[in-house]
Tab-separated table of C-alpha atoms in Angstrom:
chain	number	residue	atom	x	y	z
A	1	MET	CA	108.418	34.591	-68.656
A	2	LYS	CA	110.230	31.682	-70.233
A	3	ASN	CA	113.559	32.204	-71.943
A	4	PRO	CA	113.081	33.949	-75.287
A	5	TYR	CA	114.166	32.150	-78.417
A	6	LEU	CA	113.545	34.943	-80.932
A	7	LEU	CA	115.901	37.924	-80.971
A	8	LEU	CA	114.443	41.083	-82.504
A	9	ASP	CA	116.691	43.256	-84.628
A	10	THR	CA	116.397	47.040	-84.336
A	11	ASN	CA	114.297	47.307	-87.502
A	12	VAL	CA	111.609	45.032	-86.051
A	13	VAL	CA	111.181	47.184	-82.944
A	14	SER	CA	111.366	50.378	-85.024
A	15	GLU	CA	108.481	49.028	-87.078
A	16	ILE	CA	106.265	48.925	-83.985
A	17	LEU	CA	106.867	52.637	-83.479
A	18	LYS	CA	105.615	53.617	-86.942
A	19	PRO	CA	102.140	55.107	-87.461
A	20	HIS	CA	101.275	52.275	-89.888
A	21	PRO	CA	103.427	49.241	-88.975
A	22	ASN	CA	103.760	46.190	-91.188
A	23	GLU	CA	100.838	43.834	-90.490
A	24	ASN	CA	102.995	40.691	-90.723
A	25	VAL	CA	105.336	42.069	-88.054
A	26	LEU	CA	102.411	42.897	-85.757
A	27	LYS	CA	100.813	39.489	-86.312
A	28	ASN	CA	104.053	37.668	-85.458
A	29	LEU	CA	104.703	39.864	-82.426
A	30	ARG	CA	101.261	38.993	-81.077
A	31	LYS	CA	101.836	35.315	-81.831
A	32	TYR	CA	105.309	35.144	-80.261
A	33	GLU	CA	105.198	38.011	-77.748
A	34	ASN	CA	106.339	35.813	-74.846
A	35	SER	CA	109.179	34.302	-76.870
A	36	CYS	CA	110.984	37.483	-77.968
A	37	GLY	CA	114.017	39.249	-76.622
A	38	LEU	CA	115.915	42.339	-77.666
A	39	PRO	CA	119.715	42.417	-77.992
A	40	SER	CA	121.394	45.076	-75.866
A	41	THR	CA	122.964	46.412	-79.069
A	42	ALA	CA	119.535	47.071	-80.606
A	43	TRP	CA	118.319	48.615	-77.346
A	44	ASN	CA	121.294	50.990	-77.518
A	45	GLU	CA	120.540	51.839	-81.164
A	46	LEU	CA	116.907	52.602	-80.333
A	47	LEU	CA	117.795	54.802	-77.351
A	48	PHE	CA	120.496	56.629	-79.317
A	49	GLY	CA	118.080	57.298	-82.178
A	50	MET	CA	115.567	58.700	-79.733
A	51	ASN	CA	118.152	60.806	-77.914
A	52	ILE	CA	119.305	62.597	-81.068
A	53	MET	CA	115.752	63.506	-82.138
A	54	ALA	CA	114.557	67.083	-81.801
A	55	GLU	CA	112.365	67.701	-78.774
A	56	GLY	CA	108.683	67.379	-79.556
A	57	LYS	CA	105.642	65.134	-79.622
A	58	LYS	CA	107.294	62.430	-81.733
A	59	LYS	CA	110.279	62.122	-79.384
A	60	THR	CA	107.950	62.042	-76.367
A	61	PHE	CA	105.826	59.336	-78.017
A	62	ILE	CA	108.889	57.200	-78.833
A	63	TYR	CA	110.314	57.686	-75.328
A	64	GLU	CA	107.051	56.525	-73.763
A	65	LYS	CA	106.780	53.515	-76.101
A	66	LEU	CA	110.392	52.455	-75.491
A	67	VAL	CA	110.387	52.928	-71.729
A	68	ASN	CA	106.821	51.921	-70.895
A	69	ASP	CA	106.145	49.228	-73.494
A	70	ILE	CA	109.241	47.811	-75.164
A	71	GLN	CA	111.479	47.724	-72.079
A	72	SER	CA	108.813	46.037	-69.982
A	73	GLN	CA	107.659	43.633	-72.711
A	74	PHE	CA	111.000	42.210	-73.865
A	75	ASP	CA	114.011	40.858	-72.017
A	76	ILE	CA	117.170	42.745	-72.970
A	77	ILE	CA	119.696	40.057	-73.904
A	78	GLN	CA	123.188	41.190	-72.958
A	79	TYR	CA	126.357	41.159	-75.004
A	80	ASP	CA	128.596	39.099	-72.736
A	81	ARG	CA	131.981	37.385	-72.883
A	82	HIS	CA	130.565	34.359	-74.721
A	83	ALA	CA	129.006	36.609	-77.373
A	84	ALA	CA	132.309	38.521	-77.605
A	85	LEU	CA	134.154	35.261	-78.303
A	86	ILE	CA	131.645	34.345	-81.016
A	87	GLN	CA	131.723	37.818	-82.545
A	88	ALA	CA	135.518	37.797	-82.746
A	89	ASP	CA	135.360	34.400	-84.468
A	90	ILE	CA	132.708	35.592	-86.938
A	91	ARG	CA	134.585	38.781	-87.789
A	92	SER	CA	137.933	37.032	-88.229
A	93	ARG	CA	136.454	34.302	-90.442
A	94	LEU	CA	134.699	36.877	-92.616
A	95	ARG	CA	137.833	39.004	-92.822
A	96	ALA	CA	139.814	35.971	-94.002
A	97	LYS	CA	137.257	35.675	-96.838
A	98	GLY	CA	137.592	39.366	-97.648
A	99	ILE	CA	134.081	40.146	-96.415
A	100	GLY	CA	133.402	43.241	-94.343
A	101	ILE	CA	130.538	43.364	-91.858
A	102	GLU	CA	129.024	46.124	-89.744
A	103	PHE	CA	130.267	45.839	-86.156
A	104	GLN	CA	126.735	46.177	-84.710
A	105	ASP	CA	125.370	43.494	-87.054
A	106	SER	CA	128.089	41.048	-86.044
A	107	GLN	CA	127.452	41.884	-82.382
A	108	ILE	CA	123.697	41.262	-82.714
A	109	ALA	CA	124.367	38.017	-84.590
A	110	ALA	CA	126.806	36.899	-81.888
A	111	ILE	CA	124.203	37.531	-79.184
A	112	ALA	CA	121.746	35.376	-81.157
A	113	VAL	CA	124.247	32.558	-81.720
A	114	SER	CA	125.541	32.560	-78.145
A	115	ASN	CA	121.979	32.244	-76.813
A	116	CYS	CA	120.743	29.762	-79.482
A	117	MET	CA	118.166	32.291	-80.670
A	118	VAL	CA	116.650	32.990	-84.081
A	119	LEU	CA	117.412	36.524	-85.247
A	120	VAL	CA	114.320	38.270	-86.640
A	121	THR	CA	115.268	41.022	-89.090
A	122	ARG	CA	114.238	42.758	-92.259
A	123	ASN	CA	117.908	42.925	-93.302
A	124	ILE	CA	118.487	39.278	-94.175
A	125	LYS	CA	121.183	40.207	-96.716
A	126	HIS	CA	123.241	41.951	-94.005
A	127	PHE	CA	123.406	38.713	-92.035
A	128	GLU	CA	123.758	36.106	-94.807
A	129	PRO	CA	127.580	36.312	-94.821
A	130	ILE	CA	127.519	35.558	-91.090
A	131	GLN	CA	125.513	32.399	-91.791
A	132	GLU	CA	128.407	31.170	-93.932
A	133	VAL	CA	130.713	31.085	-90.895
A	134	SER	CA	128.335	30.458	-87.976
A	135	PRO	CA	125.111	28.645	-87.069
A	136	LEU	CA	123.075	31.911	-87.169
A	137	MET	CA	119.360	31.313	-87.784
A	138	LEU	CA	117.307	34.073	-89.460
A	139	GLU	CA	113.645	34.944	-89.992
A	140	ASN	CA	112.058	37.853	-91.855
A	141	TRP	CA	108.642	38.862	-90.535
A	142	PHE	CA	108.238	41.651	-93.073
A	143	GLU	CA	107.297	39.337	-95.971
């Protein structure tokens, strides 16, 4: 597998797990399947969401999809010291402007920036402030 250049936000992977996923998301995943990675932060969010679900068929289905499909299909891109440096810069610049940002969103954005990846998300508005202070690139596959 070549190095991925598209980083999938949690909401993109969650979409795959739905009974009736967005067709645009599925089309783009098929088109770019070998070019996608998943930030370790999103992987954590997905596993946490699964872990707090009540036992049952839905939890079993999600577990099997995450472990058997998602984990084997996408590289998990780690939050490392370079991403930490970028995240600290992003957060401090936004704070100086009086703009608050979710810690996980700034961490995912920092992973994308530090690896020169395009962040694919439904939540463009969450990440627009980060674009004001960093070279973050965004795509929305839900439209």
